[in-house]
Amino acid sequence: MNEALPDVPEVRVVGLPQLTSGFDLVERLDLPMHLKVHGPLEPMGGEQLAQLSERINLKGRGGAGFPFHKKLRSVAESAIKRGIRPVVVVNGSEDEPACRKDTVLINRAPHLILDGALLVAEALGARQLVIGVTRESTERSMEAALAERGLSNRRGAAIRASVQRNPVRMVTGAAGSLIRSIDGGPPIPPGRKTSASKSGVGGAPTLLSNAETFAQLAIGARIGSERYGNTGLYDEPGTVMLTVSGAVARPMVIEAPTGVPLRYILQLAGAPPVPQGVLTGGYHGKWIDAATVNEAVVSRNSLDAVGGALGAGAILPISQETCPLGESLQVAKWLAEESAGQCGPCYLGLPAAARGMEDILNGGGPAALEALKQVAKNVKRRGACSHPDGSAMFLESTIKAFTDDLAAHVLGNGCGRPVEGVLPLFEGGRMPTGLPGGAGPEDTSSRQKIFVDWTLCRGHGLCADILPEVFQLGADGFPTVAQAKVPQYAEAKALRAVRRCPALALRLEEDNRASAPSRNLPVLSQGRGRRALGSGR
């Protein structure tokens, strides 16, 4: 149940290969083999490269789908205006359990990605290139590729190239998290939304894009926009990389031209002939039902039109024999665990949403359904990154797509089907080290503890708004802990909570027993879950 996908699953191609050219010859294309398969690549000027990107309608393949030519021009304009050399960053941080397309490309065709990244660096006059990864296999492959090209991070090099490895965690794939880690900080969102094109690595204009995007650019630069446009749809030319898993006989990564019927992709992987539903775009994506599958083709516009999403290219069918709400609940719990713990809508809202889904499955009735809808609504557009938005979209799509099952659980005794665990999650649900909320050897606690003076506390609740990592409110509106260790990354927020408490009921003290376990004293804990669910905090 919920078995993790291997780093490099089976790879198939529909039609003629582009990104996967040479995969039938070797497991990994080193530099000599890469040049034999793809040939040399001539440099291009910045405007020439922007025009090419625009003609082939190249959009980011990491999920957001932002037009690449706009990003390229924005970075160039910002660099010229400020007189600063820009930085190029490849985001290969593929940390969703259902996605492997970028991992496959980095492991098997790393030089195609480097082709695109170096093409951009040359066009922009960048002197720093960073490749962000999260897996040992991708780190090994990319470091080997840099060595094969004679690239390193040494001073004085024409371009300094390095690999930045972060823990496997959903939020580390966010642009802000990757940039922050490159600058020496923790790999979590910075808490404020900034444009990397204007201020990224070291404050310099930064062109950051997904690994597949750079590989697509390298293909387009080699064959030209006309030949590139001969494959796929007119308005979305070329191929896409898809990870197909879930209820399939053979989980795989597939390169397919845009316009291929989605049902054909599912058949190729051995999906049920009539799936109960298909999750498109991954765990920040949307469900479509069996009837809709027959209408959809593989393209961003087509999937959007039928209520789905291309997203990061993950396609996950489920069979008629499993409970779709139960399957979605497991994902909802995982999404809640993936919070960076920095903002209330995510840190408190996503666990509350998972509890709401669980309440529905446990016979909570219409009240539980309304509470879940309210929580999903409350977390959107309030977080430091896109994780709460994507998670809310997944939950809203779940209750919209499976209305019959929802009615069976809300109005009856349930659908009677088991939860088979067909949607892949990381093994054992373990959380990576080195991040707030993670388990492992790295200590993220400071030497500070925060205390509540119950003789002064009046239940204003401001502490829970400022410091959700520590404080939640019980049914009576008062904090549910009396004392707690403060995570190291939240020290400044803890001090702000103390200073802003209207009743002056909080105090910070140094905890000299650094090795002693944290002692959270629960108060009115029986109201914690209900209050969080109702408030959406």
Coordinates of C-alpha atoms in Angstrom, one line a residue:
M1 CA 0.0 0.0 0.0
N2 CA 1.2 3.5 -0.9
E3 CA 4.5 2.1 -2.2
A4 CA 7.1 4.7 -3.2
L5 CA 8.1 4.9 -6.8
P6 CA 11.7 4.2 -7.7
D7 CA 13.9 7.2 -8.7
V8 CA 14.0 5.9 -12.3
P9 CA 10.9 3.9 -13.2
E10 CA 10.3 2.4 -16.7
V11 CA 10.4 5.0 -19.5
R12 CA 8.2 4.8 -22.6
V13 CA 7.7 7.1 -25.6
V14 CA 4.7 7.7 -27.8
G15 CA 5.8 8.6 -31.3
L16 CA 9.4 9.8 -31.9
P17 CA 11.5 10.6 -28.9
Q18 CA 12.9 14.0 -28.3
L19 CA 13.9 14.4 -24.6
T20 CA 14.3 10.6 -24.3
S21 CA 16.4 10.2 -27.5
G22 CA 19.1 7.6 -26.8
F23 CA 17.4 6.0 -23.9
D24 CA 17.1 2.8 -25.9
L25 CA 20.9 2.7 -26.3
V26 CA 22.3 3.4 -22.8
E27 CA 21.0 3.9 -19.2
R28 CA 22.7 7.3 -18.9
L29 CA 23.9 9.6 -21.7
D30 CA 27.4 10.8 -20.7
L31 CA 28.8 13.7 -22.7
P32 CA 30.3 11.8 -25.7
M33 CA 27.0 9.8 -26.1
H34 CA 24.9 12.9 -25.6
L35 CA 26.8 14.6 -28.4
K36 CA 26.4 11.5 -30.7
V37 CA 22.7 11.4 -30.1
H38 CA 21.8 15.2 -30.1
G39 CA 24.8 16.8 -31.8
P40 CA 26.5 20.1 -30.9
L41 CA 24.6 23.2 -29.8
E42 CA 25.5 26.7 -31.0
P43 CA 25.1 29.7 -28.6
M44 CA 22.3 32.2 -29.2
G45 CA 21.8 35.8 -28.2
G46 CA 19.3 36.8 -25.5
E47 CA 16.6 38.2 -27.8
Q48 CA 17.1 35.4 -30.3
L49 CA 16.6 32.9 -27.4
A50 CA 13.5 34.7 -26.2
Q51 CA 12.0 34.8 -29.6
L52 CA 12.6 31.0 -30.0
S53 CA 10.9 30.4 -26.6
E54 CA 7.9 32.5 -27.7
R55 CA 7.6 30.8 -31.0
I56 CA 7.5 27.3 -29.5
N57 CA 5.3 28.5 -26.7
L58 CA 7.6 27.2 -24.1
K59 CA 6.1 27.3 -20.6
G60 CA 7.5 26.2 -17.3
R61 CA 7.1 22.4 -16.8
G62 CA 7.2 22.5 -13.0
G63 CA 3.5 23.2 -12.5
A64 CA 2.9 26.9 -12.8
G65 CA 3.3 27.0 -16.6
F66 CA 4.7 30.6 -16.7
P67 CA 5.8 31.6 -20.3
F68 CA 9.6 31.2 -20.4
H69 CA 10.2 34.1 -22.8
K70 CA 8.6 36.5 -20.4
K71 CA 10.8 35.2 -17.6
L72 CA 13.9 35.5 -19.8
R73 CA 13.2 39.1 -20.8
S74 CA 12.4 40.1 -17.2
V75 CA 15.7 38.8 -15.9
A76 CA 17.6 40.5 -18.7
E77 CA 15.9 43.8 -18.2
S78 CA 16.4 43.7 -14.4
A79 CA 20.1 42.8 -14.8
I80 CA 20.7 45.6 -17.3
K81 CA 18.8 48.1 -15.2
R82 CA 20.8 47.2 -12.0
G83 CA 24.1 46.5 -13.7
I84 CA 24.3 43.1 -12.0
R85 CA 25.2 39.8 -13.6
P86 CA 22.2 37.4 -13.2
V87 CA 22.2 33.9 -11.9
V88 CA 20.7 30.8 -13.6
V89 CA 19.1 28.1 -11.4
V90 CA 17.8 24.7 -12.5
N91 CA 15.1 23.4 -10.2
G92 CA 15.3 19.6 -10.1
S93 CA 13.8 19.4 -6.7
E94 CA 11.1 16.8 -7.5
D95 CA 9.8 16.1 -4.1
E96 CA 6.2 14.9 -4.7
P97 CA 5.8 11.1 -4.3
A98 CA 3.9 10.9 -7.6
C99 CA 6.4 12.7 -9.8
R100 CA 9.6 11.3 -11.4
K101 CA 9.9 12.9 -14.8
D102 CA 12.6 15.4 -13.8
T103 CA 14.4 12.8 -11.8
V104 CA 14.5 10.5 -14.9
L105 CA 15.9 13.4 -17.0
I106 CA 18.6 14.3 -14.5
N107 CA 19.6 10.6 -14.1
R108 CA 19.5 9.6 -17.7
A109 CA 19.9 12.8 -19.8
P110 CA 21.7 15.4 -17.6
H111 CA 23.5 17.1 -20.4
L112 CA 20.3 18.0 -22.2
I113 CA 19.3 20.0 -19.1
L114 CA 22.8 21.5 -18.9
D115 CA 22.6 22.4 -22.6
G116 CA 19.5 24.6 -22.0
A117 CA 20.9 26.1 -18.7
L118 CA 24.2 27.0 -20.3
L119 CA 22.5 28.4 -23.3
V120 CA 20.5 30.8 -21.1
A121 CA 23.6 31.6 -19.0
E122 CA 25.6 32.5 -22.1
A123 CA 22.7 34.6 -23.5
L124 CA 22.2 36.5 -20.2
G125 CA 25.9 36.9 -19.4
A126 CA 25.4 34.9 -16.2
R127 CA 28.5 33.7 -14.3
Q128 CA 26.8 31.4 -11.8
L129 CA 24.8 28.3 -12.5
V130 CA 23.2 26.2 -9.7
I131 CA 21.3 23.0 -10.1
G132 CA 19.0 22.2 -7.2
V133 CA 18.3 18.5 -6.4
T134 CA 17.0 16.5 -3.5
R135 CA 18.0 12.9 -4.2
E136 CA 21.3 11.1 -3.9
S137 CA 20.9 9.7 -7.5
T138 CA 20.2 13.1 -9.1
E139 CA 23.1 14.7 -7.1
R140 CA 25.5 12.0 -8.3
S141 CA 24.4 12.2 -11.9
M142 CA 24.5 16.0 -12.1
E143 CA 27.9 16.3 -10.4
A144 CA 29.3 13.7 -12.8
A145 CA 27.8 15.7 -15.8
L146 CA 29.5 18.9 -14.5
A147 CA 32.8 17.1 -14.2
E148 CA 32.4 15.6 -17.7
R149 CA 32.2 19.2 -19.0
G150 CA 35.0 20.5 -16.8
L151 CA 32.7 22.8 -14.9
S152 CA 33.2 23.5 -11.2
N153 CA 32.5 26.1 -8.6
R154 CA 36.1 27.3 -8.4
R155 CA 36.9 31.0 -8.4
G156 CA 38.0 32.5 -11.6
A157 CA 36.0 30.1 -13.8
A158 CA 34.2 31.6 -16.8
I159 CA 31.0 30.2 -15.2
R160 CA 30.8 28.8 -11.7
A161 CA 28.6 25.7 -11.6
S162 CA 27.5 23.8 -8.5
V163 CA 24.8 21.3 -7.3
Q164 CA 22.7 22.3 -4.3
R165 CA 21.1 19.4 -2.5
N166 CA 18.3 19.9 -0.1
P167 CA 16.1 17.4 1.9
V168 CA 13.2 15.6 0.1
R169 CA 10.3 17.8 1.2
M170 CA 7.3 19.2 -0.8
V171 CA 8.1 22.8 0.2
T172 CA 11.8 22.6 -0.8
G173 CA 10.7 22.6 -4.4
A174 CA 9.3 26.1 -4.1
A175 CA 11.5 28.7 -5.9
G176 CA 11.9 30.8 -2.7
S177 CA 13.0 27.7 -0.7
L178 CA 15.6 26.8 -3.3
I179 CA 17.0 30.3 -3.5
R180 CA 17.1 30.7 0.2
S181 CA 19.1 27.4 0.6
I182 CA 21.6 28.5 -2.1
D183 CA 22.1 31.7 0.0
G184 CA 22.9 29.5 3.0
G185 CA 19.5 29.6 4.7
P186 CA 17.1 26.8 5.5
P187 CA 15.3 25.2 2.5
I188 CA 11.9 26.6 3.4
P189 CA 9.9 29.5 1.9
P190 CA 11.2 32.9 3.0
G191 CA 7.9 34.1 4.4
R192 CA 7.4 36.8 1.8
K193 CA 6.7 36.5 -1.9
T194 CA 9.4 38.1 -4.1
S195 CA 10.2 37.9 -7.8
A196 CA 13.3 35.9 -8.4
S197 CA 13.6 37.7 -11.8
K198 CA 14.2 40.9 -9.8
S199 CA 15.9 39.6 -6.7
G200 CA 17.0 36.0 -6.3
V201 CA 20.3 34.3 -5.4
G202 CA 22.4 36.8 -3.5
G203 CA 19.9 39.6 -4.4
A204 CA 20.8 39.2 -8.1
P205 CA 18.2 38.8 -10.9
T206 CA 17.7 35.0 -11.2
L207 CA 16.3 32.9 -13.9
L208 CA 14.9 29.8 -12.1
S209 CA 13.1 27.2 -14.0
N210 CA 12.3 23.5 -13.9
A211 CA 14.7 20.9 -15.2
E212 CA 12.4 19.7 -18.1
T213 CA 12.0 23.3 -19.2
F214 CA 15.7 23.7 -19.9
A215 CA 15.8 20.3 -21.7
Q216 CA 12.9 21.4 -23.9
L217 CA 14.7 24.7 -24.7
A218 CA 17.8 22.7 -25.7
I219 CA 15.7 20.6 -28.1
G220 CA 14.0 23.7 -29.6
A221 CA 17.4 25.4 -30.0
R222 CA 18.8 22.4 -31.9
I223 CA 15.9 21.7 -34.3
G224 CA 14.4 25.2 -34.6
S225 CA 10.9 26.4 -34.0
E226 CA 9.5 25.0 -37.3
R227 CA 10.5 21.4 -36.7
Y228 CA 9.6 21.7 -33.0
G229 CA 6.1 22.8 -34.0
N230 CA 5.7 19.7 -36.3
T231 CA 5.2 17.6 -33.1
G232 CA 2.1 18.0 -31.0
L233 CA -0.7 20.6 -31.0
Y234 CA -0.4 23.9 -32.9
D235 CA -0.9 26.1 -29.8
E236 CA 1.1 23.7 -27.5
P237 CA 3.8 22.2 -29.7
G238 CA 6.3 19.6 -28.7
T239 CA 6.2 16.7 -26.2
V240 CA 5.5 16.5 -22.5
M241 CA 6.9 14.2 -19.8
L242 CA 4.3 12.4 -17.7
T243 CA 4.6 10.3 -14.6
V244 CA 1.8 7.7 -14.6
S245 CA 1.2 5.8 -11.3
G246 CA -1.7 4.9 -9.0
A247 CA -3.9 2.0 -10.0
V248 CA -1.7 0.9 -13.0
A249 CA 0.0 -2.4 -13.8
R250 CA 3.3 -0.6 -14.6
P251 CA 4.2 2.8 -13.1
M252 CA 6.2 4.7 -15.7
V253 CA 7.4 8.0 -17.1
I254 CA 6.1 8.6 -20.6
E255 CA 7.2 11.2 -23.2
A256 CA 4.3 12.0 -25.4
P257 CA 3.3 14.6 -28.0
T258 CA 0.7 17.1 -26.8
G259 CA -2.7 16.1 -28.2
V260 CA -2.5 12.4 -27.5
P261 CA -5.7 11.1 -25.9
L262 CA -5.3 10.8 -22.1
R263 CA -7.1 7.4 -22.2
Y264 CA -4.2 6.1 -24.5
I265 CA -1.6 7.1 -21.9
L266 CA -3.6 5.3 -19.2
Q267 CA -3.9 2.2 -21.3
L268 CA -0.1 2.2 -22.0
A269 CA 0.5 2.0 -18.2
G270 CA -2.1 -0.7 -17.7
A271 CA -4.8 1.4 -15.9
P272 CA -8.3 0.1 -15.4
P273 CA -10.4 0.3 -18.6
V274 CA -13.0 2.5 -16.7
P275 CA -11.2 4.2 -13.8
Q276 CA -13.3 5.7 -11.0
G277 CA -11.3 8.9 -11.4
V278 CA -8.0 10.2 -12.5
L279 CA -5.9 12.7 -10.5
T280 CA -4.2 15.0 -12.9
G281 CA -1.3 17.3 -12.0
G282 CA -0.3 15.5 -8.9
Y283 CA -1.1 16.2 -5.3
H284 CA -1.6 19.9 -6.0
G285 CA -3.8 18.9 -8.9
K286 CA -7.4 18.1 -9.7
W287 CA -9.5 14.9 -10.1
I288 CA -11.5 14.2 -13.3
D289 CA -14.1 11.4 -13.6
A290 CA -14.2 8.4 -16.0
A291 CA -16.5 10.1 -18.5
T292 CA -14.2 13.2 -18.7
V293 CA -11.1 11.0 -19.3
N294 CA -12.5 10.1 -22.7
E295 CA -12.8 13.8 -23.6
A296 CA -9.3 14.9 -22.5
V297 CA -6.1 15.0 -24.4
V298 CA -2.6 15.6 -23.1
S299 CA -2.3 19.4 -23.0
R300 CA -2.5 22.1 -20.5
N301 CA -5.5 23.8 -22.2
S302 CA -7.4 20.6 -22.7
L303 CA -7.0 19.4 -19.1
D304 CA -8.0 22.9 -17.8
A305 CA -11.1 22.8 -20.0
V306 CA -12.4 19.6 -18.5
G307 CA -11.6 20.6 -14.9
G308 CA -8.2 18.9 -14.6
A309 CA -4.7 20.2 -14.5
L310 CA -1.4 19.3 -16.3
G311 CA 0.6 20.7 -13.3
A312 CA 3.8 18.8 -12.8
G313 CA 2.8 16.0 -15.2
A314 CA 1.6 13.4 -12.7
I315 CA -1.4 11.2 -13.8
L316 CA -2.9 8.9 -11.2
P317 CA -6.0 6.7 -11.9
I318 CA -7.9 4.8 -9.2
S319 CA -10.1 1.8 -9.7
Q320 CA -13.8 1.3 -9.0
E321 CA -12.9 -1.0 -6.1
T322 CA -11.4 1.6 -3.8
C323 CA -12.8 4.4 -1.7
P324 CA -11.8 7.6 -3.4
L325 CA -12.3 9.7 -0.2
G326 CA -10.2 7.3 1.8
E327 CA -7.4 7.4 -0.8
S328 CA -7.6 11.2 -0.7
L329 CA -7.5 11.3 3.1
Q330 CA -4.1 9.6 3.1
V331 CA -2.8 12.3 0.7
A332 CA -4.4 15.0 2.7
K333 CA -2.6 13.8 5.8
W334 CA 0.7 13.7 4.0
L335 CA 0.2 17.2 2.6
A336 CA -0.4 18.4 6.2
E337 CA 2.8 16.8 7.4
E338 CA 4.7 18.6 4.6
S339 CA 4.0 22.1 6.0
A340 CA 7.1 24.2 6.7
G341 CA 5.4 25.2 10.0
Q342 CA 5.8 28.9 9.3
C343 CA 2.3 30.2 8.8
G344 CA -1.0 29.4 10.4
P345 CA -3.1 28.8 7.3
C346 CA -0.7 26.0 6.4
Y347 CA 0.6 24.7 9.8
L348 CA -2.9 24.7 11.4
G349 CA -5.2 24.8 8.4
L350 CA -4.0 21.7 6.5
P351 CA -4.1 19.3 9.5
A352 CA -7.6 20.7 10.3
A353 CA -8.6 20.0 6.7
A354 CA -7.3 16.4 7.0
R355 CA -9.3 16.0 10.2
G356 CA -12.3 17.4 8.4
M357 CA -12.0 14.7 5.7
E358 CA -11.6 12.1 8.3
D359 CA -14.7 13.3 10.1
I360 CA -16.7 12.9 6.9
L361 CA -15.4 9.3 6.5
N362 CA -16.3 8.6 10.2
G363 CA -19.9 9.7 9.7
G364 CA -19.7 13.4 10.7
G365 CA -22.5 14.3 8.4
P366 CA -23.3 17.5 6.6
A367 CA -21.7 19.6 9.4
A368 CA -18.3 17.9 8.8
L369 CA -18.6 18.6 5.0
E370 CA -19.3 22.2 5.5
A371 CA -16.5 22.5 8.0
L372 CA -14.1 21.0 5.5
K373 CA -15.2 23.4 2.8
Q374 CA -14.7 26.4 5.1
V375 CA -11.2 25.3 6.1
A376 CA -10.2 24.8 2.4
K377 CA -11.5 28.2 1.6
N378 CA -9.7 29.8 4.6
V379 CA -6.2 28.5 3.8
K380 CA -6.1 29.8 0.2
R381 CA -4.0 32.8 -0.7
R382 CA -2.8 33.3 2.8
G383 CA 0.4 31.2 2.9
A384 CA 4.1 32.0 2.4
C385 CA 4.2 29.7 -0.6
S386 CA 1.8 27.8 -2.9
H387 CA 1.6 24.7 -0.7
P388 CA -1.6 25.6 1.1
D389 CA -3.2 26.8 -2.2
G390 CA -2.4 23.6 -4.0
S391 CA -3.5 21.4 -1.1
A392 CA -6.8 23.2 -0.8
M393 CA -7.3 22.8 -4.6
F394 CA -6.8 19.1 -4.2
L395 CA -9.3 18.8 -1.4
E396 CA -12.0 20.9 -3.1
S397 CA -11.5 18.8 -6.3
T398 CA -12.0 15.6 -4.3
I399 CA -15.3 16.6 -2.8
K400 CA -16.5 17.9 -6.2
A401 CA -15.4 14.9 -8.3
F402 CA -16.8 12.1 -6.1
T403 CA -20.3 13.3 -5.3
D404 CA -21.9 9.9 -5.0
D405 CA -19.3 8.6 -2.6
L406 CA -19.5 11.8 -0.7
A407 CA -23.3 11.4 -0.3
A408 CA -22.8 7.8 0.8
H409 CA -20.4 8.9 3.6
V410 CA -22.2 12.2 4.6
L411 CA -25.8 10.9 4.4
G412 CA -25.4 7.2 4.9
N413 CA -23.1 4.6 6.3
G414 CA -20.2 5.0 3.8
C415 CA -19.5 3.5 0.4
G416 CA -18.4 0.1 1.9
R417 CA -15.2 0.0 -0.2
P418 CA -11.7 -0.4 1.3
V419 CA -8.8 2.0 1.0
E420 CA -6.1 0.2 -1.1
G421 CA -3.4 2.8 -0.8
V422 CA -2.8 3.0 -4.5
L423 CA -1.7 6.7 -4.5
P424 CA 2.1 6.6 -3.9
L425 CA 3.5 8.2 -0.8
F426 CA 7.0 8.1 0.7
E427 CA 7.8 4.9 2.5
G428 CA 6.5 4.9 6.1
G429 CA 5.4 8.6 5.9
R430 CA 8.8 9.6 7.2
M431 CA 9.6 13.2 7.3
P432 CA 13.0 14.4 6.1
T433 CA 15.6 15.9 8.4
G434 CA 16.7 19.4 8.7
L435 CA 13.4 21.2 8.4
P436 CA 10.9 22.4 10.9
G437 CA 8.7 19.4 12.0
G438 CA 11.1 16.9 10.5
A439 CA 12.6 14.0 12.5
G440 CA 16.3 13.4 12.5
P441 CA 19.6 14.3 13.9
E442 CA 19.5 18.0 13.1
D443 CA 18.2 20.0 16.1
T444 CA 15.9 22.8 15.1
S445 CA 15.1 23.9 18.6
S446 CA 16.6 26.9 20.2
R447 CA 17.6 27.3 23.8
Q448 CA 14.5 29.4 24.5
K449 CA 11.2 28.3 26.0
I450 CA 8.0 30.3 26.0
F451 CA 5.7 30.3 29.0
V452 CA 2.0 31.3 29.5
D453 CA 1.2 33.0 32.8
W454 CA -2.4 31.8 33.4
T455 CA -3.0 34.4 36.0
L456 CA -2.7 37.1 33.3
C457 CA -3.9 35.3 30.1
R458 CA -7.3 36.6 28.9
G459 CA -7.6 34.5 25.8
H460 CA -7.0 37.2 23.2
G461 CA -5.5 34.6 20.8
L462 CA -2.9 36.8 19.3
C463 CA -0.2 34.3 20.3
A464 CA -1.7 31.7 18.0
D465 CA -1.7 34.1 15.1
I466 CA 1.9 35.1 15.5
L467 CA 3.4 31.8 16.7
P468 CA 1.3 28.9 15.3
E469 CA 4.3 26.6 15.5
V470 CA 3.7 26.6 19.3
F471 CA 0.3 27.8 20.1
Q472 CA -3.2 26.5 19.2
L473 CA -6.4 27.6 20.8
G474 CA -8.7 25.3 22.7
A475 CA -12.5 25.3 22.6
D476 CA -12.5 28.1 25.2
G477 CA -10.2 30.3 23.1
F478 CA -7.2 29.9 25.4
P479 CA -3.8 28.4 24.4
T480 CA -3.6 24.6 24.7
V481 CA 0.0 24.6 26.1
A482 CA 1.5 26.2 29.1
Q483 CA 5.1 26.0 28.1
A484 CA 7.0 24.9 25.0
K485 CA 10.4 24.9 23.3
V486 CA 10.7 27.5 20.5
P487 CA 11.9 26.2 17.1
Q488 CA 15.1 28.0 16.2
Y489 CA 13.7 29.4 13.0
A490 CA 10.8 31.0 15.0
E491 CA 12.8 32.8 17.7
A492 CA 12.0 36.2 16.3
K493 CA 8.3 35.4 16.1
A494 CA 8.3 34.2 19.7
L495 CA 9.9 37.5 20.8
R496 CA 7.2 39.4 18.8
A497 CA 4.5 37.3 20.4
V498 CA 5.8 38.2 23.9
R499 CA 6.0 41.9 23.1
R500 CA 2.5 42.1 21.5
C501 CA 0.5 40.0 24.0
P502 CA -2.2 42.5 25.2
A503 CA -2.3 40.9 28.7
L504 CA 1.5 40.6 29.0
A505 CA 0.9 36.9 29.8
L506 CA 3.9 35.5 27.8
R507 CA 7.5 35.3 28.8
L508 CA 10.7 33.8 27.2
E509 CA 13.4 32.1 29.2
E510 CA 16.7 30.5 28.3
D511 CA 16.5 26.7 28.6
N512 CA 19.9 25.5 29.7
R513 CA 18.9 21.9 29.5
A514 CA 19.3 21.7 25.8
S515 CA 19.3 18.0 25.8
A516 CA 16.2 17.6 27.9
P517 CA 12.9 16.7 26.1
S518 CA 10.3 19.3 25.4
R519 CA 7.5 19.4 28.0
N520 CA 4.3 20.7 26.5
L521 CA 1.7 20.7 29.2
P522 CA -1.7 20.2 27.6
V523 CA -4.6 22.4 28.7
L524 CA -8.2 21.9 27.5
S525 CA -6.7 19.7 24.7
Q526 CA -10.1 18.1 24.1
G527 CA -11.2 21.3 22.2
R528 CA -8.1 21.7 20.0
G529 CA -9.2 19.8 17.0
R530 CA -12.8 21.2 16.9
R531 CA -11.6 24.8 17.3
A532 CA -9.0 24.5 14.6
L533 CA -11.4 23.0 12.2
G534 CA -14.0 25.6 12.7
S535 CA -11.6 28.6 12.6
G536 CA -9.3 27.4 9.8
R537 CA -6.3 28.7 11.7

